[in-house]
PDB file of C-alpha atoms in Angstrom:
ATOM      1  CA  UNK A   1     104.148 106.399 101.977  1.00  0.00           C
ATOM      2  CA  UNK A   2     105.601 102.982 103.288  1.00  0.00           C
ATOM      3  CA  UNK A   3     103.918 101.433 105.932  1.00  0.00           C
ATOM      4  CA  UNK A   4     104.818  98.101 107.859  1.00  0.00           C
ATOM      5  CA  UNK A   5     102.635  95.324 109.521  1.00  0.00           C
ATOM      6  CA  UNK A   6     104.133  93.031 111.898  1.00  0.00           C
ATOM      7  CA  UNK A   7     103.045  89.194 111.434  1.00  0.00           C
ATOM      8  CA  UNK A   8     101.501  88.963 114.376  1.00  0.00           C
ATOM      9  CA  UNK A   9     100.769  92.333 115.736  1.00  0.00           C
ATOM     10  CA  UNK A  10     104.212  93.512 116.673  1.00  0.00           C
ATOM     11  CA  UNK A  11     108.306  93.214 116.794  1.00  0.00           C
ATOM     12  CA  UNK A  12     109.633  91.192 119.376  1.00  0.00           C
ATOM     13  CA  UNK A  13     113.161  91.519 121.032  1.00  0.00           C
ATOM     14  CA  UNK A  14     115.406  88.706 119.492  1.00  0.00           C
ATOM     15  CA  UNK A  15     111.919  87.079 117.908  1.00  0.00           C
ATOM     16  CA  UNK A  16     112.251  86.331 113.753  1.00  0.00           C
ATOM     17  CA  UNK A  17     109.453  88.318 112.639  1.00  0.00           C
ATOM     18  CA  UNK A  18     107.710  88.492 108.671  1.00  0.00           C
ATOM     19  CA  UNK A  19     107.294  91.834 108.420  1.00  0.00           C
ATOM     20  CA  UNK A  20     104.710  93.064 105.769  1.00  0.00           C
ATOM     21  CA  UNK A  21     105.565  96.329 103.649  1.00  0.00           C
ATOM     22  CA  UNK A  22     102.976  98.429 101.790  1.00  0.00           C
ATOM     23  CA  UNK A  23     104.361 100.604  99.381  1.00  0.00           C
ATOM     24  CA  UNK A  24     102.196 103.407  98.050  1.00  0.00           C
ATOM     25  CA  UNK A  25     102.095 106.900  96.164  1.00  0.00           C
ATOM     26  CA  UNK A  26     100.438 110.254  96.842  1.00  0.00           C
ATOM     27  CA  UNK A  27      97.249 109.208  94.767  1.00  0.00           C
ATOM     28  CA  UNK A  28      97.216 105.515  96.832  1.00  0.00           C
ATOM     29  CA  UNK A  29      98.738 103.175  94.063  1.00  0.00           C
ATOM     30  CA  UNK A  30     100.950 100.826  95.026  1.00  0.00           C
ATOM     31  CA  UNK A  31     104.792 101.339  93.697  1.00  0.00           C
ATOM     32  CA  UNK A  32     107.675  98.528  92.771  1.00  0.00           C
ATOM     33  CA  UNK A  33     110.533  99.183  94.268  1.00  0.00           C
ATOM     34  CA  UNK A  34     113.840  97.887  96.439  1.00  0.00           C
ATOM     35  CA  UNK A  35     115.298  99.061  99.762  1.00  0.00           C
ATOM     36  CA  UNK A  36     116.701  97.893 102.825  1.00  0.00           C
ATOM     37  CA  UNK A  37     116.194  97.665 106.685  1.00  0.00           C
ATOM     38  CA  UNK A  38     118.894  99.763 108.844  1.00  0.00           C
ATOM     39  CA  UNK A  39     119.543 100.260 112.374  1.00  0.00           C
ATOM     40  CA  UNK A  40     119.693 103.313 114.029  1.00  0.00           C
ATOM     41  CA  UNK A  41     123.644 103.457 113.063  1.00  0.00           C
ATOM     42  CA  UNK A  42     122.902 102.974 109.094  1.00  0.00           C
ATOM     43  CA  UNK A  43     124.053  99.610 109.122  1.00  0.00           C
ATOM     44  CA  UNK A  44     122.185  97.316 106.403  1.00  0.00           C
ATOM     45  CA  UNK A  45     120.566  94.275 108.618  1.00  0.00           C
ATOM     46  CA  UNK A  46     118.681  93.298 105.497  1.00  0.00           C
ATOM     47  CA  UNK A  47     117.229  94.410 101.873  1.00  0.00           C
ATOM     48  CA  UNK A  48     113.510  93.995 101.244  1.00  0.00           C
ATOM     49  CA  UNK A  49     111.250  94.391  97.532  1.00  0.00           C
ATOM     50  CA  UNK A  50     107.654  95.520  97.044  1.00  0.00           C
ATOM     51  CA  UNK A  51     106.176  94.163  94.021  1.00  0.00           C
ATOM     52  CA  UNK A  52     103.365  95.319  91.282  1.00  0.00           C
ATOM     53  CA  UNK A  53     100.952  96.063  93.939  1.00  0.00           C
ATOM     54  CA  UNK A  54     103.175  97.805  96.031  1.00  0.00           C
ATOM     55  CA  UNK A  55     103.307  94.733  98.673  1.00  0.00           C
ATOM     56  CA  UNK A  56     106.303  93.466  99.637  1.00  0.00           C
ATOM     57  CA  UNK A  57     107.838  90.997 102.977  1.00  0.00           C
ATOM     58  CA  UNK A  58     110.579  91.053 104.588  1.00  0.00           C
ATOM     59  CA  UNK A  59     112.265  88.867 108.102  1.00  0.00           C
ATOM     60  CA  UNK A  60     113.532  90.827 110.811  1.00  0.00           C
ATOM     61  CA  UNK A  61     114.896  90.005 114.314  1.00  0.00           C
ATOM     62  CA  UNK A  62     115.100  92.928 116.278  1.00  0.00           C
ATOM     63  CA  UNK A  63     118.415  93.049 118.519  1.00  0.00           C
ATOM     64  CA  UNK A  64     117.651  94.851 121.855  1.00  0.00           C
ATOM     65  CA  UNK A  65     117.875  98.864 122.318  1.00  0.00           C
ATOM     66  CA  UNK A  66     117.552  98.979 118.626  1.00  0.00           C
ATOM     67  CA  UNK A  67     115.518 101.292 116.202  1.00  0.00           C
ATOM     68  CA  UNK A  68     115.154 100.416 113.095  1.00  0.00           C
ATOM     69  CA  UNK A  69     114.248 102.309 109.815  1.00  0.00           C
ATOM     70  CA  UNK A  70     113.561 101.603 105.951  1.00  0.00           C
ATOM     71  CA  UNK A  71     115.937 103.138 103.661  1.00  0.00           C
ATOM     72  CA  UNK A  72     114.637 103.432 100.299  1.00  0.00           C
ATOM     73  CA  UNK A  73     116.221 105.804  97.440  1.00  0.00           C
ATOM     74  CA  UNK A  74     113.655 108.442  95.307  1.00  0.00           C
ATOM     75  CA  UNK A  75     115.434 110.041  92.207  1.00  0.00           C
ATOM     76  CA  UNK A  76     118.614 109.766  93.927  1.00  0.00           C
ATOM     77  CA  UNK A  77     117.950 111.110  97.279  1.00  0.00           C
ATOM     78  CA  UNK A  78     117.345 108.937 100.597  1.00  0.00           C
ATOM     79  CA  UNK A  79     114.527 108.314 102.092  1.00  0.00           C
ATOM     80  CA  UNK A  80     114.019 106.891 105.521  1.00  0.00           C
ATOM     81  CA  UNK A  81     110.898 105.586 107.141  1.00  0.00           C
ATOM     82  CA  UNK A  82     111.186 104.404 110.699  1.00  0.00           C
ATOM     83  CA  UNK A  83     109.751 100.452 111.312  1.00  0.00           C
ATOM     84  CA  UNK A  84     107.387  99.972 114.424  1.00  0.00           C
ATOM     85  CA  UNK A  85     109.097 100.423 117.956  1.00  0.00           C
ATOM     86  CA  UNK A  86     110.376  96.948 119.053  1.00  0.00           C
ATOM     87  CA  UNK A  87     108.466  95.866 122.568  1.00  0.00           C
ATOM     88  CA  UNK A  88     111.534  94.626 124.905  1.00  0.00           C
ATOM     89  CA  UNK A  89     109.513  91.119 125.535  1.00  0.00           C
ATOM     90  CA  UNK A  90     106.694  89.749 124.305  1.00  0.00           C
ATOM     91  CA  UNK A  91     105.377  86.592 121.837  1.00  0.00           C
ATOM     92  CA  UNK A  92     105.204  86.095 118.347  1.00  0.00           C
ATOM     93  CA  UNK A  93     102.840  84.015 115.940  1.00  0.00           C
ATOM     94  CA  UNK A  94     103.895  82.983 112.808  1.00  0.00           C
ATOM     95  CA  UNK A  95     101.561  80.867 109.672  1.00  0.00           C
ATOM     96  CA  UNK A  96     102.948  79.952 106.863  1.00  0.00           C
ATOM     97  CA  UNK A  97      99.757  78.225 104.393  1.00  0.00           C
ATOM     98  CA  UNK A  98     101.647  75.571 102.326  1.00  0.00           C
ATOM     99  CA  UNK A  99      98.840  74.564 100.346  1.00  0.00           C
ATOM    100  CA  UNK A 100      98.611  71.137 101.471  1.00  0.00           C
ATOM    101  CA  UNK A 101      99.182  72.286 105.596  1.00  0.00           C
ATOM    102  CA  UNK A 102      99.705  75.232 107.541  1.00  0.00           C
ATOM    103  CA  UNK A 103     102.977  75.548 109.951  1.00  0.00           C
ATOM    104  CA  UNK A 104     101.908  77.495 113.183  1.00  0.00           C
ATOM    105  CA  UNK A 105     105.073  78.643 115.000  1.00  0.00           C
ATOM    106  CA  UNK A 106     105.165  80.670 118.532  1.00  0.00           C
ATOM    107  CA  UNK A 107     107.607  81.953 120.356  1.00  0.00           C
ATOM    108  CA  UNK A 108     108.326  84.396 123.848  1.00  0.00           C
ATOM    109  CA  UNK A 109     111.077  85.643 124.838  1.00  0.00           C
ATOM    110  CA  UNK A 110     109.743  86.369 128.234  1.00  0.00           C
ATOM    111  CA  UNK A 111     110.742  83.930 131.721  1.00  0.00           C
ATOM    112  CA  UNK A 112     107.831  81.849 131.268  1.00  0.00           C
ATOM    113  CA  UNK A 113     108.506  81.422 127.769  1.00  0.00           C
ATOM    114  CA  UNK A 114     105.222  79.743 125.808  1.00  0.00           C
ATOM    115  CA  UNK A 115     104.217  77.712 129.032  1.00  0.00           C
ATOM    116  CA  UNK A 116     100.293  78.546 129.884  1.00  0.00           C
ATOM    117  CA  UNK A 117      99.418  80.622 126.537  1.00  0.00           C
ATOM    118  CA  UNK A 118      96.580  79.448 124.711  1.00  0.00           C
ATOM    119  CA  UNK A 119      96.431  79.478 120.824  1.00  0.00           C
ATOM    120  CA  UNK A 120      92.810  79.662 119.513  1.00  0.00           C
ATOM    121  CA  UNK A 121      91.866  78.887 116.107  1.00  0.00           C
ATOM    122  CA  UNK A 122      88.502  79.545 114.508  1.00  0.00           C
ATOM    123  CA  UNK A 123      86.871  79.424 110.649  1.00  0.00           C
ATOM    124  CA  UNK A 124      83.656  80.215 109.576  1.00  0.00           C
ATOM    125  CA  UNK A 125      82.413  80.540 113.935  1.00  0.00           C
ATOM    126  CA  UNK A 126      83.725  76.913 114.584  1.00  0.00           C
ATOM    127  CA  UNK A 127      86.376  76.527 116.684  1.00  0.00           C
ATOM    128  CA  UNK A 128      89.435  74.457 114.480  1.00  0.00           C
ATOM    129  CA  UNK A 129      91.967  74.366 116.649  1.00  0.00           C
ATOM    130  CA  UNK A 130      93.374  74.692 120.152  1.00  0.00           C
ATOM    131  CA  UNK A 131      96.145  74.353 121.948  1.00  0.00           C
ATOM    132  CA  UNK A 132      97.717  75.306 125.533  1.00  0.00           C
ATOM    133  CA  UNK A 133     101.964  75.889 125.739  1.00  0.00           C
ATOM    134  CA  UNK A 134     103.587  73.206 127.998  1.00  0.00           C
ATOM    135  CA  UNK A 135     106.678  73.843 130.105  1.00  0.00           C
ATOM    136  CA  UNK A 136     108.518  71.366 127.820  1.00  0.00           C
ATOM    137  CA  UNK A 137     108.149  73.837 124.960  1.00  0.00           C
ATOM    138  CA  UNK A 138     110.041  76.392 126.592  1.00  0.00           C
ATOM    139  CA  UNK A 139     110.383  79.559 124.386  1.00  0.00           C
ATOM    140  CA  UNK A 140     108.759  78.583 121.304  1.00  0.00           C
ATOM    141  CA  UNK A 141     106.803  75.348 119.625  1.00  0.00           C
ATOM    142  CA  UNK A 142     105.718  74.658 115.967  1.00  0.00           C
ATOM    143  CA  UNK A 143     102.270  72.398 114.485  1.00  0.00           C
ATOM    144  CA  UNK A 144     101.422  71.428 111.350  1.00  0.00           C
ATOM    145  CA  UNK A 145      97.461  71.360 110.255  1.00  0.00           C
ATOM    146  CA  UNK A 146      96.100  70.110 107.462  1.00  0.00           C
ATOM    147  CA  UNK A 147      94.237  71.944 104.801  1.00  0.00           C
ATOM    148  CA  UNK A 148      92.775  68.691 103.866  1.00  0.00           C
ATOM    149  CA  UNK A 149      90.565  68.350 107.302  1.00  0.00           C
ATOM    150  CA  UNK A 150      89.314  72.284 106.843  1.00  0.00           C
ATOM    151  CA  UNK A 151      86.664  73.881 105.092  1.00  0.00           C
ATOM    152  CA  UNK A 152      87.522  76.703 102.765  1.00  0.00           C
ATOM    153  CA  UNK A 153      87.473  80.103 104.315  1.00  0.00           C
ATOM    154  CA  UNK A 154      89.431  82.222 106.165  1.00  0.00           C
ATOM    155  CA  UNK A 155      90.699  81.329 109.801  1.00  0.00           C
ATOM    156  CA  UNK A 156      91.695  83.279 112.567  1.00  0.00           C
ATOM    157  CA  UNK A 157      94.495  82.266 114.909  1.00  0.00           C
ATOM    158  CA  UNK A 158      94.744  83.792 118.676  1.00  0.00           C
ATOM    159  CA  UNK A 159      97.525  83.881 120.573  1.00  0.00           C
ATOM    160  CA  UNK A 160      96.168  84.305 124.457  1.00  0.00           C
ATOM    161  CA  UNK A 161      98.717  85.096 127.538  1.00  0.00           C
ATOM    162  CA  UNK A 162      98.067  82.519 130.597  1.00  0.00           C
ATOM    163  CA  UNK A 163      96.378  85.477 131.820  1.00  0.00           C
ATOM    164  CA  UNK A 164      93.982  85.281 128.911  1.00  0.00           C
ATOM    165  CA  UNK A 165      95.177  88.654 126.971  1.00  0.00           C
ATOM    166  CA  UNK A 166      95.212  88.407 123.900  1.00  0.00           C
ATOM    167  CA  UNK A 167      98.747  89.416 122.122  1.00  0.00           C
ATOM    168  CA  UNK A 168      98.777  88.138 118.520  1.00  0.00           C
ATOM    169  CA  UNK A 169      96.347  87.734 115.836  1.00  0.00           C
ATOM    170  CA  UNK A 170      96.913  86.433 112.245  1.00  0.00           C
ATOM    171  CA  UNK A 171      94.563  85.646 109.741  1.00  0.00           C
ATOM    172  CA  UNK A 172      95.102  82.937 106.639  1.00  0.00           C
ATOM    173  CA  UNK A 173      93.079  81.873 103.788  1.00  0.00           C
ATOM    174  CA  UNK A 174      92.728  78.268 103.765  1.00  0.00           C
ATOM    175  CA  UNK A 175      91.922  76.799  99.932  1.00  0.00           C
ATOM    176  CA  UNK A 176      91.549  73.070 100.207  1.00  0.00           C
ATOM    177  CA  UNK A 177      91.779  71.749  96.887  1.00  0.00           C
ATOM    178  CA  UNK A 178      89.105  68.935  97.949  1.00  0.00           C
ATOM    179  CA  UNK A 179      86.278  71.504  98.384  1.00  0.00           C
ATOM    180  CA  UNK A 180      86.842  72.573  94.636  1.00  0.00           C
ATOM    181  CA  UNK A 181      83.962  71.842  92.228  1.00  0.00           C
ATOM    182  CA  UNK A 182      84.968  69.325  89.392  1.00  0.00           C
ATOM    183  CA  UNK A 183      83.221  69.878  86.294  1.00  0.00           C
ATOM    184  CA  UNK A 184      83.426  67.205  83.498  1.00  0.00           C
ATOM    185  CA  UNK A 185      82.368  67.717  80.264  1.00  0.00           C
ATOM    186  CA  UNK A 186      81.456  65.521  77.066  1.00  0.00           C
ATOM    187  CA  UNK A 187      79.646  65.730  73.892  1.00  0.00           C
ATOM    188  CA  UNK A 188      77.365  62.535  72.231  1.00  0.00           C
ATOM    189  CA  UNK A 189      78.903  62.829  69.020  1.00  0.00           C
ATOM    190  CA  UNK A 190      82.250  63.598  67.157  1.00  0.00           C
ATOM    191  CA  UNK A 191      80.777  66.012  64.712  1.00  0.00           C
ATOM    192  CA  UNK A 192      77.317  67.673  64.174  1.00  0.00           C
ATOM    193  CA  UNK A 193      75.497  68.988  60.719  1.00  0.00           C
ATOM    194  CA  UNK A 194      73.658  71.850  61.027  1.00  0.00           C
ATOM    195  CA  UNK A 195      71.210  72.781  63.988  1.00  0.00           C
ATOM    196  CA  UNK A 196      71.833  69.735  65.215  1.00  0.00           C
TER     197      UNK A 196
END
Protein backbone atom coordinates (compact mmCIF):
# COMPACT_ATOMS: atom_id res chain seq x y z
CA UNK A 1 0.00 0.00 0.00
CA UNK A 2 1.68 3.45 -0.88
CA UNK A 3 0.01 6.35 0.15
CA UNK A 4 0.98 10.14 -0.46
CA UNK A 5 0.50 13.37 1.67
CA UNK A 6 0.80 16.63 0.10
CA UNK A 7 2.88 19.32 2.23
CA UNK A 8 0.30 21.39 2.70
CA UNK A 9 -2.90 19.65 2.03
CA UNK A 10 -2.77 19.27 -1.71
CA UNK A 11 -0.95 19.52 -5.38
CA UNK A 12 -1.02 22.69 -6.93
CA UNK A 13 -0.86 23.43 -10.77
CA UNK A 14 2.79 24.60 -11.55
CA UNK A 15 3.35 24.92 -7.44
CA UNK A 16 6.82 22.86 -6.15
CA UNK A 17 5.26 20.66 -3.75
CA UNK A 18 7.19 18.05 -0.87
CA UNK A 19 5.26 15.31 -1.27
CA UNK A 20 5.30 12.72 1.64
CA UNK A 21 5.25 8.83 0.75
CA UNK A 22 4.24 6.07 3.18
CA UNK A 23 5.25 2.84 2.18
CA UNK A 24 3.64 -0.13 3.87
CA UNK A 25 2.89 -4.03 3.69
CA UNK A 26 -0.22 -6.18 4.10
CA UNK A 27 0.47 -6.63 7.96
CA UNK A 28 1.15 -2.46 8.24
CA UNK A 29 5.08 -2.42 8.40
CA UNK A 30 6.71 -0.03 6.68
CA UNK A 31 8.97 -1.33 3.52
CA UNK A 32 12.46 0.22 1.95
CA UNK A 33 12.25 0.62 -1.31
CA UNK A 34 12.89 2.94 -4.71
CA UNK A 35 10.52 4.11 -7.45
CA UNK A 36 9.65 6.93 -9.46
CA UNK A 37 6.88 9.55 -10.25
CA UNK A 38 5.31 9.25 -13.96
CA UNK A 39 2.84 11.09 -15.87
CA UNK A 40 -0.02 9.77 -17.35
CA UNK A 41 2.25 8.98 -20.64
CA UNK A 42 4.98 6.86 -18.50
CA UNK A 43 7.40 9.46 -18.68
CA UNK A 44 9.82 9.55 -15.48
CA UNK A 45 9.35 13.33 -13.98
CA UNK A 46 11.29 12.15 -10.97
CA UNK A 47 12.55 9.02 -8.72
CA UNK A 48 11.65 9.00 -5.03
CA UNK A 49 13.05 6.38 -1.83
CA UNK A 50 11.21 5.25 1.30
CA UNK A 51 13.47 4.42 4.01
CA UNK A 52 13.52 1.83 7.18
CA UNK A 53 10.22 2.97 8.27
CA UNK A 54 8.70 2.91 5.11
CA UNK A 55 8.68 6.96 4.88
CA UNK A 56 10.02 8.50 2.17
CA UNK A 57 9.77 12.51 0.29
CA UNK A 58 9.77 13.44 -2.75
CA UNK A 59 9.30 17.33 -4.90
CA UNK A 60 6.82 17.50 -7.47
CA UNK A 61 5.43 20.33 -9.68
CA UNK A 62 2.46 19.30 -11.28
CA UNK A 63 2.24 20.58 -15.07
CA UNK A 64 -1.45 21.30 -15.97
CA UNK A 65 -4.00 18.48 -17.36
CA UNK A 66 -1.63 16.06 -15.85
CA UNK A 67 -2.14 12.77 -13.79
CA UNK A 68 0.38 11.49 -12.18
CA UNK A 69 1.19 7.97 -10.74
CA UNK A 70 4.00 6.08 -8.63
CA UNK A 71 5.72 3.41 -10.40
CA UNK A 72 7.34 1.07 -8.16
CA UNK A 73 8.63 -2.60 -9.24
CA UNK A 74 7.51 -5.95 -6.88
CA UNK A 75 9.50 -9.17 -7.85
CA UNK A 76 9.81 -7.92 -11.24
CA UNK A 77 6.42 -6.84 -12.12
CA UNK A 78 5.10 -3.04 -12.13
CA UNK A 79 3.22 -1.57 -9.93
CA UNK A 80 1.44 1.70 -10.26
CA UNK A 81 -0.26 3.79 -7.65
CA UNK A 82 -1.94 6.95 -8.80
CA UNK A 83 -0.69 10.42 -6.70
CA UNK A 84 -3.59 12.80 -5.48
CA UNK A 85 -5.59 14.65 -8.34
CA UNK A 86 -3.80 18.02 -8.98
CA UNK A 87 -6.44 21.11 -8.16
CA UNK A 88 -6.05 23.50 -11.40
CA UNK A 89 -5.32 26.65 -8.88
CA UNK A 90 -4.87 26.97 -5.56
CA UNK A 91 -1.88 27.88 -2.72
CA UNK A 92 0.76 26.06 -1.26
CA UNK A 93 2.64 26.19 2.23
CA UNK A 94 5.87 24.99 2.60
CA UNK A 95 8.28 24.68 6.32
CA UNK A 96 11.36 23.59 6.25
CA UNK A 97 12.72 23.42 10.42
CA UNK A 98 16.50 24.14 10.09
CA UNK A 99 17.27 23.71 13.56
CA UNK A 100 18.37 27.08 14.27
CA UNK A 101 15.07 28.79 12.06
CA UNK A 102 12.24 27.73 10.17
CA UNK A 103 11.76 28.96 6.31
CA UNK A 104 7.93 29.51 5.69
CA UNK A 105 7.35 29.72 1.91
CA UNK A 106 3.75 30.38 0.11
CA UNK A 107 2.78 30.50 -3.05
CA UNK A 108 -0.76 30.81 -5.51
CA UNK A 109 -1.01 30.42 -8.65
CA UNK A 110 -4.36 32.03 -8.78
CA UNK A 111 -4.96 36.11 -10.23
CA UNK A 112 -4.68 37.48 -6.91
CA UNK A 113 -1.70 35.59 -6.23
CA UNK A 114 -0.76 35.70 -2.16
CA UNK A 115 -2.26 39.33 -1.82
CA UNK A 116 -5.00 39.28 1.23
CA UNK A 117 -4.24 35.57 2.62
CA UNK A 118 -3.50 35.37 6.11
CA UNK A 119 -0.87 32.89 7.55
CA UNK A 120 -1.60 31.98 11.22
CA UNK A 121 0.82 30.44 13.43
CA UNK A 122 0.13 28.97 16.84
CA UNK A 123 2.20 26.65 19.66
CA UNK A 124 1.12 25.41 22.73
CA UNK A 125 -2.63 27.93 22.29
CA UNK A 126 -0.43 31.13 21.82
CA UNK A 127 -0.55 32.72 18.81
CA UNK A 128 3.48 32.88 17.32
CA UNK A 129 3.10 34.28 14.32
CA UNK A 130 1.07 36.22 11.78
CA UNK A 131 1.19 37.57 8.75
CA UNK A 132 -1.19 39.08 5.87
CA UNK A 133 0.13 38.69 1.80
CA UNK A 134 0.79 42.17 0.26
CA UNK A 135 0.27 42.96 -3.41
CA UNK A 136 4.07 43.41 -3.67
CA UNK A 137 4.49 39.69 -3.00
CA UNK A 138 2.67 38.71 -5.92
CA UNK A 139 2.53 34.86 -6.30
CA UNK A 140 4.55 33.69 -3.54
CA UNK A 141 6.76 35.17 -0.37
CA UNK A 142 9.25 33.41 2.03
CA UNK A 143 10.12 34.28 6.23
CA UNK A 144 12.51 33.06 8.31
CA UNK A 145 11.63 32.48 12.28
CA UNK A 146 13.72 31.70 14.78
CA UNK A 147 13.72 28.63 16.89
CA UNK A 148 15.63 30.58 19.37
CA UNK A 149 12.49 33.05 20.30
CA UNK A 150 10.01 29.73 20.57
CA UNK A 151 9.18 27.43 23.15
CA UNK A 152 9.54 23.76 22.43
CA UNK A 153 6.48 22.11 21.08
CA UNK A 154 4.79 21.61 18.13
CA UNK A 155 3.31 24.58 15.99
CA UNK A 156 0.68 24.80 13.65
CA UNK A 157 0.82 27.02 10.58
CA UNK A 158 -2.58 28.22 8.69
CA UNK A 159 -2.77 29.30 5.51
CA UNK A 160 -6.30 31.45 5.32
CA UNK A 161 -7.82 32.75 1.76
CA UNK A 162 -8.74 36.69 1.98
CA UNK A 163 -12.02 35.20 2.33
CA UNK A 164 -10.90 33.55 5.54
CA UNK A 165 -10.99 29.69 4.24
CA UNK A 166 -8.69 27.94 5.31
CA UNK A 167 -6.53 25.98 2.45
CA UNK A 168 -3.27 24.69 3.97
CA UNK A 169 -2.19 23.34 7.18
CA UNK A 170 1.30 22.07 8.22
CA UNK A 171 2.50 21.13 11.40
CA UNK A 172 6.46 21.26 12.66
CA UNK A 173 8.20 20.32 15.73
CA UNK A 174 10.15 23.10 16.98
CA UNK A 175 13.33 21.83 19.38
CA UNK A 176 15.13 24.90 20.59
CA UNK A 177 18.31 23.82 21.84
CA UNK A 178 18.06 26.71 24.63
CA UNK A 179 15.07 25.04 26.38
CA UNK A 180 17.30 21.83 26.86
CA UNK A 181 18.18 20.92 30.47
CA UNK A 182 22.04 21.06 31.17
CA UNK A 183 23.14 18.70 33.65
CA UNK A 184 26.72 19.00 35.10
CA UNK A 185 28.23 16.58 37.02
CA UNK A 186 31.34 16.27 39.49
CA UNK A 187 32.66 14.13 42.15
CA UNK A 188 34.69 15.59 45.60
CA UNK A 189 37.42 13.31 45.22
CA UNK A 190 39.69 11.48 42.62
CA UNK A 191 39.38 8.09 44.16
CA UNK A 192 37.32 6.52 47.04
CA UNK A 193 38.20 3.34 49.52
CA UNK A 194 35.55 1.35 50.34
CA UNK A 195 31.91 2.54 51.32
CA UNK A 196 33.08 5.66 51.13
Amino acid sequence: KVRFFPEGGNLVEGLSTALGIEVVDARGDGIALKGSIKDGGGKTITEFESFDFGLGKVNVKPEPNTAYYASVMINGEEKKFDLPSVNATGYALSVKNRGEDMILQVSSNTDEGVAGTVLIGHLRGKLIFKRIGKAKDKNAYGVKILNKELLDGVALFTLFTPEGEPVCERLVFVDNPNNDTRLSIAANADTYGLRE
